[in-house]
XYZ file of C-alpha atoms in Angstrom:
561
model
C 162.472 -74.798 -19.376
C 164.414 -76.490 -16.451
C 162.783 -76.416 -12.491
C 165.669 -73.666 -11.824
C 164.429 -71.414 -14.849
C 160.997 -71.697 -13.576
C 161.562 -70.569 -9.568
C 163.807 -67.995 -10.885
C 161.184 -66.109 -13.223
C 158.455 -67.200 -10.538
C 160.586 -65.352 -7.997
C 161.531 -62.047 -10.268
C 157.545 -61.611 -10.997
C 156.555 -62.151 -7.398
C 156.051 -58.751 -5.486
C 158.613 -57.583 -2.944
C 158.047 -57.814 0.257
C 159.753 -56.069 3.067
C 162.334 -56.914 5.090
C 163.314 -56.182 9.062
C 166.498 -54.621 7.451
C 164.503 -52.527 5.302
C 161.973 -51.625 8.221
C 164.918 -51.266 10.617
C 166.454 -48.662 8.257
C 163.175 -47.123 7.763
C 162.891 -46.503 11.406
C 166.419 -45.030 11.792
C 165.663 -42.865 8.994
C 162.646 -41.082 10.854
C 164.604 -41.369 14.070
C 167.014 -38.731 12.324
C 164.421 -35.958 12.696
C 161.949 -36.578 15.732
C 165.036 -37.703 18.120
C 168.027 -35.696 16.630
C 166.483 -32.796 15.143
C 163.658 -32.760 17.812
C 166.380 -31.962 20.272
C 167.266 -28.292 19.602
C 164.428 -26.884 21.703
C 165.777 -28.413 24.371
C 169.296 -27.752 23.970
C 168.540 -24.023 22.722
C 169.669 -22.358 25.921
C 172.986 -24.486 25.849
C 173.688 -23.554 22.095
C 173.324 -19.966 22.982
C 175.482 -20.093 26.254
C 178.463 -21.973 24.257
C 178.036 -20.067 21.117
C 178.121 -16.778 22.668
C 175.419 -13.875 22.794
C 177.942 -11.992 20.511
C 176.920 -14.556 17.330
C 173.206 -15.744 18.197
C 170.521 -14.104 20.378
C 167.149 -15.539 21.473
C 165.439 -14.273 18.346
C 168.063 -15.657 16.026
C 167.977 -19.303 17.991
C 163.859 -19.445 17.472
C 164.119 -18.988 14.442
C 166.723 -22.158 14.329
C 164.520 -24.110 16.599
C 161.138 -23.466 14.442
C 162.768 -23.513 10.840
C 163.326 -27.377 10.484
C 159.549 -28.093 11.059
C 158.677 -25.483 8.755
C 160.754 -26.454 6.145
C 159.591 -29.829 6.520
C 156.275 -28.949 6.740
C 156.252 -26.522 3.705
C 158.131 -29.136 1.272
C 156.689 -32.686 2.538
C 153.812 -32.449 -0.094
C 156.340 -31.256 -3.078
C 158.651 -34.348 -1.687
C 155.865 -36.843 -1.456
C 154.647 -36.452 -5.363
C 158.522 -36.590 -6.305
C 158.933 -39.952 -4.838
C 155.675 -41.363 -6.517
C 157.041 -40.157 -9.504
C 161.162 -40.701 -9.730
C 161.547 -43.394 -7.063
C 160.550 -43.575 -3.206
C 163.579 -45.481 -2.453
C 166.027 -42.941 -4.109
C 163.745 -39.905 -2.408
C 164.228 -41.949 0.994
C 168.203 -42.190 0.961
C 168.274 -38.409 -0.740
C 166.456 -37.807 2.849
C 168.712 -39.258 5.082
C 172.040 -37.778 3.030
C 170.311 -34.004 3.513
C 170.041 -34.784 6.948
C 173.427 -35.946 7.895
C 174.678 -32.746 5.795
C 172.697 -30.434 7.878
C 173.806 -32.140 11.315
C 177.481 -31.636 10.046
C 176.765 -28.094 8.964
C 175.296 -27.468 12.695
C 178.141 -28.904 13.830
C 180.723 -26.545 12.599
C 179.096 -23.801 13.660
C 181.211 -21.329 15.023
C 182.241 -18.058 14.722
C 181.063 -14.755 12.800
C 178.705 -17.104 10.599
C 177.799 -19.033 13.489
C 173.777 -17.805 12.469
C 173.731 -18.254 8.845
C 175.505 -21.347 9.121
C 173.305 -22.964 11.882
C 170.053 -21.887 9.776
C 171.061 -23.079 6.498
C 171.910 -26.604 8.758
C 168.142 -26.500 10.339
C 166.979 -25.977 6.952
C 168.986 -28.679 5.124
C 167.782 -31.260 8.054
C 163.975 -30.122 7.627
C 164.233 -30.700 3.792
C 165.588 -33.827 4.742
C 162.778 -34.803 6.697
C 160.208 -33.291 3.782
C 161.925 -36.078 2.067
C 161.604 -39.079 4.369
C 158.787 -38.841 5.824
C 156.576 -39.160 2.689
C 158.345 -41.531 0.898
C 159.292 -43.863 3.693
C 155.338 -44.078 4.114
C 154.357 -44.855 0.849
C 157.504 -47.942 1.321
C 155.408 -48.982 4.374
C 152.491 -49.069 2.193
C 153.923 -50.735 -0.900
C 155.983 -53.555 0.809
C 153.616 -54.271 3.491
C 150.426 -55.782 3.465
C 147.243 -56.218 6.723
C 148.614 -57.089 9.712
C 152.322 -57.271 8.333
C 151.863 -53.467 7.313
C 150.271 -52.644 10.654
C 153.006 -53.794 12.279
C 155.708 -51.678 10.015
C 153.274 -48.489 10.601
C 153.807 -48.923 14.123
C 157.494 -49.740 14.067
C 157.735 -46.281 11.662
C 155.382 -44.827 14.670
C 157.749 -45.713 17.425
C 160.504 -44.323 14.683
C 158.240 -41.248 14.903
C 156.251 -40.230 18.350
C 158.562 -42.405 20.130
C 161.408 -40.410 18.975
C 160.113 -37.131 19.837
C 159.041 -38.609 22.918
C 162.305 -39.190 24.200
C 163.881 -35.781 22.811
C 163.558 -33.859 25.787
C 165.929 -36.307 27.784
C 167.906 -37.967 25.220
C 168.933 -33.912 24.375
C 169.988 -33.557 28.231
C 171.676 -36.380 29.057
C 174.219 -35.189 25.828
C 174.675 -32.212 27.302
C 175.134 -33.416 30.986
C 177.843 -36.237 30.495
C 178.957 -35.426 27.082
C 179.770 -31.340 27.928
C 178.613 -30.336 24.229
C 175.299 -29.856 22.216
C 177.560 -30.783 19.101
C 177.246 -34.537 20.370
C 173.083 -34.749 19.126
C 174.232 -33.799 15.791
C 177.254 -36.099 15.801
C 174.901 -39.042 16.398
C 172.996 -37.389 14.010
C 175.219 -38.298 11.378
C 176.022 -41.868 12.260
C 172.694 -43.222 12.429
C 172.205 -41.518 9.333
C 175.049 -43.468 7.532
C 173.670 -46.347 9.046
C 170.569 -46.134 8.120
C 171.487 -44.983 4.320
C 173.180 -48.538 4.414
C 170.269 -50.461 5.600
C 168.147 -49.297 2.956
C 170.225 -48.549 -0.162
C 169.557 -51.909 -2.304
C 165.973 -51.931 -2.001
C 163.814 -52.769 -5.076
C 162.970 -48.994 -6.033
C 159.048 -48.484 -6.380
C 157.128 -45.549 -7.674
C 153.648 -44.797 -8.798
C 152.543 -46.670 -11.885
C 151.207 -45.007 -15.074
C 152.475 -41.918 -14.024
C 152.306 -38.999 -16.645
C 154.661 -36.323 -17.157
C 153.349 -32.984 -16.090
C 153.967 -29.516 -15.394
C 154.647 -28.940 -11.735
C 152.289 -26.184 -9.501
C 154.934 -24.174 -8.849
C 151.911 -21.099 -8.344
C 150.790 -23.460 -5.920
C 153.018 -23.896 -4.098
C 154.632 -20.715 -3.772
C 150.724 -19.562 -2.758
C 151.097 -22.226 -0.352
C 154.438 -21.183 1.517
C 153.386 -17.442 1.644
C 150.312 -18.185 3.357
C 152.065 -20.250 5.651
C 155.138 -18.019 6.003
C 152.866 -15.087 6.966
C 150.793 -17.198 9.371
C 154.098 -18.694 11.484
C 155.588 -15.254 11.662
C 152.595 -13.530 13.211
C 152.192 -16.707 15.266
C 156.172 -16.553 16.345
C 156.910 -12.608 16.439
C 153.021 -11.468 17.330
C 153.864 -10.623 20.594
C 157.065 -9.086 20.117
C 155.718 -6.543 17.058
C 152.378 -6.288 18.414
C 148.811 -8.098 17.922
C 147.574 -4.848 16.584
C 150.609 -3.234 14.952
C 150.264 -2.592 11.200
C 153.049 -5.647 10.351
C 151.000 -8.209 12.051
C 147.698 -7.014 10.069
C 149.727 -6.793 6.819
C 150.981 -10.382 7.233
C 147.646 -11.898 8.630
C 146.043 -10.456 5.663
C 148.411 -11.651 3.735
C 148.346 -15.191 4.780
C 144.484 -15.180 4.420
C 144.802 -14.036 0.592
C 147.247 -17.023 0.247
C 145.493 -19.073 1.385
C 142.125 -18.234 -0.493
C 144.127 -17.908 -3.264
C 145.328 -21.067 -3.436
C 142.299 -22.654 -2.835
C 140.574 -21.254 -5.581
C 143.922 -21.973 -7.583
C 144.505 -25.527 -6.964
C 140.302 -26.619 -7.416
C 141.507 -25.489 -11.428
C 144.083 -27.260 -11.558
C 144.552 -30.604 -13.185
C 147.551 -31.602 -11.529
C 147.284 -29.349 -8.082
C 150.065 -29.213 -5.614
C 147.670 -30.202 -2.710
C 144.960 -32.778 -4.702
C 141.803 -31.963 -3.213
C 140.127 -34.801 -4.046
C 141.947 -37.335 -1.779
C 139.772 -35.669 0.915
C 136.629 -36.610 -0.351
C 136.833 -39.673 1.190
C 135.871 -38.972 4.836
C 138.492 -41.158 6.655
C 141.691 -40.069 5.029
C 139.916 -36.628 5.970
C 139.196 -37.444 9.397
C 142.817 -38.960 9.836
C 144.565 -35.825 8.680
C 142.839 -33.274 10.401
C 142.566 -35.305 13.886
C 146.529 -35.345 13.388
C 147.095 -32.003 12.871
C 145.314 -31.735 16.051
C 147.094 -34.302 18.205
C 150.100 -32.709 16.914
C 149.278 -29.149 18.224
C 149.220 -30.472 21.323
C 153.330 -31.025 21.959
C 152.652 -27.389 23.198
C 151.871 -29.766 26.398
C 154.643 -30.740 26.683
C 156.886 -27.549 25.776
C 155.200 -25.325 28.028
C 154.980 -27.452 30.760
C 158.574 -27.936 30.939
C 159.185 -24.326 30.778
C 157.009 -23.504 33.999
C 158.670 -25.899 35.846
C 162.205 -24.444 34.943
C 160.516 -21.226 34.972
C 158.572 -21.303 38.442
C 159.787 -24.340 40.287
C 162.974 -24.530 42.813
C 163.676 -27.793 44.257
C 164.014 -28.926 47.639
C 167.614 -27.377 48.318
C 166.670 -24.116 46.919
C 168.073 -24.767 43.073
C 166.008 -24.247 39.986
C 165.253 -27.108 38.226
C 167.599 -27.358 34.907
C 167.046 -28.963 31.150
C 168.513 -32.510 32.194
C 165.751 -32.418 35.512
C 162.795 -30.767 33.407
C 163.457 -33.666 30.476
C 163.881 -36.911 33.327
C 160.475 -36.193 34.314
C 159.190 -36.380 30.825
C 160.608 -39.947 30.477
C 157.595 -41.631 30.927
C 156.233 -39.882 28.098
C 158.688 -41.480 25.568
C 158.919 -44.820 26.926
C 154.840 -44.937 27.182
C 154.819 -44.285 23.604
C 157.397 -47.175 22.320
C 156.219 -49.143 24.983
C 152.586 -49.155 24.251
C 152.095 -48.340 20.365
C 151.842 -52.103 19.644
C 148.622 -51.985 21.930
C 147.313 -48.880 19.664
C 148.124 -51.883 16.877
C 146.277 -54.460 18.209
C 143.324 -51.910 18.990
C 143.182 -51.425 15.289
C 143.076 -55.234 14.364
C 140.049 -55.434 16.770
C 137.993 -52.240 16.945
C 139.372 -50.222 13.510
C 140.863 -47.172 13.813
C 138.026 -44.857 15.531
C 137.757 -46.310 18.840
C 141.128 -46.284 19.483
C 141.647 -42.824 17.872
C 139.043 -41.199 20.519
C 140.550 -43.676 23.593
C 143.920 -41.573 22.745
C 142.373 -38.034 22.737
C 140.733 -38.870 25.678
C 144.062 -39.693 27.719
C 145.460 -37.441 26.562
C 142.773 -34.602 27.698
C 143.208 -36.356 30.829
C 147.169 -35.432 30.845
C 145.832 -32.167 29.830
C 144.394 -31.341 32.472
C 146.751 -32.760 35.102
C 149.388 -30.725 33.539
C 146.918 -27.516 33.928
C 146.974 -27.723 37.731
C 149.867 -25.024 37.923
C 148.418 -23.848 41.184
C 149.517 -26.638 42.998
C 152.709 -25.977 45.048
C 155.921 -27.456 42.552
C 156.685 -30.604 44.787
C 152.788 -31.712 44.044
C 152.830 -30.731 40.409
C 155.995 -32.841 39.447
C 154.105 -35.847 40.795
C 151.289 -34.526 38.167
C 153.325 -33.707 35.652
C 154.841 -37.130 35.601
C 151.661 -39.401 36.278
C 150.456 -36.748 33.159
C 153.622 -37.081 30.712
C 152.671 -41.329 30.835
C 149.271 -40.606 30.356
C 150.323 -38.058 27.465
C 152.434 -41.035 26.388
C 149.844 -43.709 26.574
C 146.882 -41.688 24.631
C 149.611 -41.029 21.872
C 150.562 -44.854 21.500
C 146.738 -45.664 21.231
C 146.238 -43.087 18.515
C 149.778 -43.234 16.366
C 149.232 -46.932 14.344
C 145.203 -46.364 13.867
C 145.574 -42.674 12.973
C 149.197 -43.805 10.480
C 146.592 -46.549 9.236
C 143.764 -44.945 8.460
C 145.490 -42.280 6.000
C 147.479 -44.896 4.582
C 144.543 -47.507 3.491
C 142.423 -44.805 1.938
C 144.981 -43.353 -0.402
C 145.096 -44.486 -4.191
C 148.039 -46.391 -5.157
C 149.540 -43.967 -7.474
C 149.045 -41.392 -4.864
C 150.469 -42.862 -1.745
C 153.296 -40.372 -1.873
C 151.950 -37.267 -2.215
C 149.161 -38.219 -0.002
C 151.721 -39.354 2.668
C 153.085 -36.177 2.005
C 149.886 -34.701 2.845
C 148.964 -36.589 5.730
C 152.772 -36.296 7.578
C 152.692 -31.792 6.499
C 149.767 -31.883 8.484
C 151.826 -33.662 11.399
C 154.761 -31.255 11.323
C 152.553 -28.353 10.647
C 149.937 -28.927 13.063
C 153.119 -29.573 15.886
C 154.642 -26.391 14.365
C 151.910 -24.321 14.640
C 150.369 -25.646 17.885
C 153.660 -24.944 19.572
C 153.643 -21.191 18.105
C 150.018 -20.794 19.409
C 150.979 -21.832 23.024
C 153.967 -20.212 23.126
C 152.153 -16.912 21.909
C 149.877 -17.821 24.891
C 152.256 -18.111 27.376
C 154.660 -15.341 26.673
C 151.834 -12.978 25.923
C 149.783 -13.770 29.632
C 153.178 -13.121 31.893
C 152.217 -10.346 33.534
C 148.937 -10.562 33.839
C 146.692 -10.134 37.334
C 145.930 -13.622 38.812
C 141.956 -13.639 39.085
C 140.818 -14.138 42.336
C 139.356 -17.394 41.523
C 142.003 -19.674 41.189
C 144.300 -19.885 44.662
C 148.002 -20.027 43.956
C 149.177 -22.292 46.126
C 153.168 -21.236 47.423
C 155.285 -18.336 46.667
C 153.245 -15.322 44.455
C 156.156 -13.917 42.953
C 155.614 -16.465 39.723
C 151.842 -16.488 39.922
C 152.008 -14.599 36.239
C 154.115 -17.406 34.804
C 151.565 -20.326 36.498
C 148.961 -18.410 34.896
C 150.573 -18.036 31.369
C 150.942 -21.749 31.681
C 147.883 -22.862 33.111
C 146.028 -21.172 29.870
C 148.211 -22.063 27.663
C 147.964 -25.134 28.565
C 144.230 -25.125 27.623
C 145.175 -24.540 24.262
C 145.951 -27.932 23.889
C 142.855 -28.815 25.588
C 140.395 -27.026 22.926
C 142.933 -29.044 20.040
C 141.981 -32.779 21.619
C 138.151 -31.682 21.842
C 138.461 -30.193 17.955
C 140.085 -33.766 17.255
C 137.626 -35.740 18.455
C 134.956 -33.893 16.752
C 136.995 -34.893 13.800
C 137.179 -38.243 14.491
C 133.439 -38.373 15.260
C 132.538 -36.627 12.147
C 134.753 -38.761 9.465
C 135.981 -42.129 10.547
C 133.039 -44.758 10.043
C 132.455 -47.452 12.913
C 134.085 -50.632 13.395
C 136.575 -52.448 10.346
C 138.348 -54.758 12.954
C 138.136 -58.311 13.969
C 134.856 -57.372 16.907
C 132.803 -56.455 14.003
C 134.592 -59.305 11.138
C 135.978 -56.795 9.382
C 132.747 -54.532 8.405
C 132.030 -50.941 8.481
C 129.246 -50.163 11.260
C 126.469 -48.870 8.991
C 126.185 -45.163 10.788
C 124.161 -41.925 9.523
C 127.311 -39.893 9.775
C 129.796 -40.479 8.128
C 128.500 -43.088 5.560
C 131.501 -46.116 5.305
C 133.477 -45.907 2.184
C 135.989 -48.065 0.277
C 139.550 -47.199 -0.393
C 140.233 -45.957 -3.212
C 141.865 -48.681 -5.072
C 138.931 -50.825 -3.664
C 136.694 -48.602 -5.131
C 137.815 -48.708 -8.550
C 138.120 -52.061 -8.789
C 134.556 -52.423 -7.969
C 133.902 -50.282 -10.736
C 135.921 -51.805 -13.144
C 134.083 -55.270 -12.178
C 130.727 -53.656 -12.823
C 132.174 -52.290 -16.188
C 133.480 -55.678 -17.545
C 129.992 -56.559 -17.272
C 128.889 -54.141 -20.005
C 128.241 -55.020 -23.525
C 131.256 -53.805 -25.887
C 128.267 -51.568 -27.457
C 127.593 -50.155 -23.933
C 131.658 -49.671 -23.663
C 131.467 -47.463 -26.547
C 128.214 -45.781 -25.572
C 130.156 -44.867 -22.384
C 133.340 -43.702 -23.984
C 131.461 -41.483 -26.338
C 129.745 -39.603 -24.010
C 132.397 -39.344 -21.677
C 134.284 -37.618 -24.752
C 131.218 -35.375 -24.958
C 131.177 -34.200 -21.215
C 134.999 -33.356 -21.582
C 134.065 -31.147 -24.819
C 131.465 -29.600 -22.657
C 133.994 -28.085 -20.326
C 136.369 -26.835 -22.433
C 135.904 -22.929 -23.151
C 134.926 -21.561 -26.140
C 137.812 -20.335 -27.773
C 139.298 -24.139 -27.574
C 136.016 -25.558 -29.050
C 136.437 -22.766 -31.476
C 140.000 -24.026 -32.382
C 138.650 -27.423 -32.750
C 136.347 -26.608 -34.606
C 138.473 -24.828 -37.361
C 140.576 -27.810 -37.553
C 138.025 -29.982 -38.441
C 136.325 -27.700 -41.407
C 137.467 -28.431 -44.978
């Protein structure tokens, strides 16, 4: 065999590693949902205005808003295990081609199906993003390796928070200087082509070893009931009634789900959700804490309502969508400016110092943004000195948090467990939102107690209210998710402590889980061939033990003459 022969097969057997296309296209991919997707809220009240009342009312146009996140939400899991088993690449550019035919869909919306139209669009485009978001994760994870795969997790992060961080005014500046909402959605669909480009030719990768199985479709349709009933008394509470006989019916129903399917899944042997990726405490602690942190974009939401809502500026004008979302710049260009920082916190500290750090900002934000009392002129300064600080705690939390989750998933699991890891995102921003929102619509109206001084004109004190507790919703969220944190994520694992766990009562530092079988196996190649067998045998016998006893009947007949 020639040199040439030799670096060629050396080459084909050598691992791929990823590229700054691939990451680049990786990035745009996300970008299709947080920026593009992430700007309907925003726009909603232009959508309506240029559609027409006669086509779409306010009821009709929440339901558009909320439907992409719950879609995605609802399907990421389903998404993730697809792409560990048929491909993660081919998943990914399924992804972006869903989304670019949803934005095109919401584009030619007009008319008498104006409603159907728009929702089957929203829907498309959060199926879309069920798809990406998993499988793009488990690429990061694949293709990237230490610092070179912290680096891609933040570049996906700034993909991700950044591009929800700059929603608000990326959605108003199309609608100020282009005249049309349709323009997002337009983008929408070029970045999407390019970013189908950028990626299409990658190496595809999916889990090894993986067996064919029947898929928990009980599971899953246990799954989106619960979570169907939950989001509807969480949207339409207020409107049918906290204790009307509907709401009951569907809270009651969405607690039966959900029981339901816990019970269901701990049987099952391929489960839709796998339980047993959260008995290690960090993946645990990562997921929960962001499905937390993702509650709180209620901050941000509400907040920009009250000042629409309650605030006239200087010459006597309310303040519009395009003035709300420029004082929420900060926010987004905190986040993609600082998320390497949240990076290099990682290398140094591991991922639970700079996981609380972020919380804590942002409970700092929190409460700035609280201060509705103050007179409007003083609260935009707040609000803006708040949306960096929102801004800054995310960027410290994104790469640890992304991290964390990532490194303690199995290999063969990394897209399902992605899956797992980014529904909690989208539900937790989903459902957070709903909460405050509940909060906020459900307060206006109420009596301002003496206690807190309104500051200015009374006639909105209701609405400062609504907000101000609202508000605080978020505020309980960031306490819950450092508790999380606290709870899960061992001490140190960067560079300030070479790399080791912090030995602490609670929690107890564990390996990943790939780390941890290999350990294993190295114990196990230790054993004597005898012991091997020993070992195999009775591992055979604990399986026979729990089988019923109509099976071990049937076996049993089998095996008599």
């Amino acid at each position: 065999m020639n040199t040439a022969t030799k670096e060629k097969t050396s080459q084909k057997n050598e691992p791929y590693q990823g590229t700054e296309k691939l990451l680049w296209g990786i990035v745009l991919a996300v970008v299709t949902f947080w920026l593009f997707a992430g700007t309907a809220a925003t726009v909603a009240p232009n959508i309506m205005k240029d559609i027409g009342p006669e086509h779409i009312d306010a009821s009709g146009m929440n339901l558009a808003v909320s439907i992409t996140g719950l879609f995605s939400g609802l399907f990421m899991v389903l998404m993730g295990g697809l792409a560990d088993r048929f491909g993660r690449v081919k998943v990914t550019l399924i992804g972006v081609v869903l989304n670019a035919l949803g934005s095109l869909l919401i584009v030619l919306a007009t008319g008498a199906l104006t409603l159907p139209v728009l929702l089957v669009g929203r829907a498309i485009q959060g199926l879309g993003a069920a798809c990406i978001m998993p499988s793009s994760m488990a690429l990061v994870k694949s293709y990237w390796e230490g610092a070179a795969r912290q680096r891609a997790v933040s570049m996906w992060s700034i993909g991700s928070w950044g591009g929800a961080g700059l929603a608000a005014i990326f959605g108003g500046t199309v609608v100020r200087y282009l005249g049309t909402w349709r323009g997002i959605f337009i983008a929408s669909i070029i970045i999407s082509i390019i970013a189908f480009i950028m990626i299409l030719g990658t190496p595809e990768n999916r889990a090894e070893n993986q067996e064919h199985h029947r898929f928990d479709a009980i599971g899953l349709v246990l799954f989106v009931l619960g979570t169907l009933g939950l989001m509807i008394v969480l949207l339409y509470g207020s409107k049918l009634g906290w204790t009307s006989a509907i709401t009951i019916i569907l809270a009651l129903i969405a607690i039966v789900c959900y029981v339901l399917f816990y019970r269901w899944e701990k049987h099952q042997s391929h489960p839709f959700i796998d339980f047993a990726l959260f008995k290690n405490t960090t993946f645990t602690g990562a997921t929960i804490s962001n499905f937390l942190v993702n509650g709180t974009i209620g901050m941000l939401i509400i907040s920009q309502q009250v000042i629409q809502l309650a605030g006239h500026k200087a010459d006597g004008s309310l303040y519009t969508v395009f003035d709300a979302g420029l004082l929420s710049l900060g926010y987004g260009v905190c986040i993609i400016a600082f998320i390497r920082i949240g990076e290099k916190l990682l290398q140094r500290f591991g991922p639970r110092k700079p996981m609380i750090w972020g919380c804590m900002i942002t409970i700092i934000s929190c409460g700035l943004l609280m201060t509705t009392h103050l007179l409007i002129g003083q609260y935009v300064i707040m609000a803006i000195i708040a949306y960096c600080l929102f801004g800054l705690g995310l960027a410290f939390y994104a790469t640890p948090s992304t991290d964390a989750a990532l490194s303690n998933l199995p290999a063969d699991q990394a897209g399902s467990g992605a899956g797992i890891y980014k529904m909690a995102s989208s539900l937790g921003g989903a459902i957070g939102t709903a909460i405050s929102l509940a909060v906020f619509y459900g307060l206006q109206g109420s009596k301002v107690p003496d206690v807190i001084a309104m500051a200015g004109r009374h006639d909105n004190s209701s609405i400062r209210l609504a907000a101000m507790v609202a508000l605080g919703v978020s505020l309980v969220f960031l306490l819950l998710a450092i508790t999380s944190v606290t709870m899960t994520v061992p001490k140190g694992g960067g560079s300030a402590t070479a790399g080791a766990q912090e030995a602490s009562a609670t929690p107890a530092p564990q390996l990943p889980p790939d780390d941890h079988r290999a350990e294993i196996l190295q114990r196990l190649s230790k054993l004597s061939l005898e012991d091997l067998e020993r070992l195999e045998h009775q591992l055979l016998l604990d399986e026979l033990g729990s089988l019923d006893t109509e099976t071990l009947q049937v076996l049993v007949d089998q095996k008599r003459p």
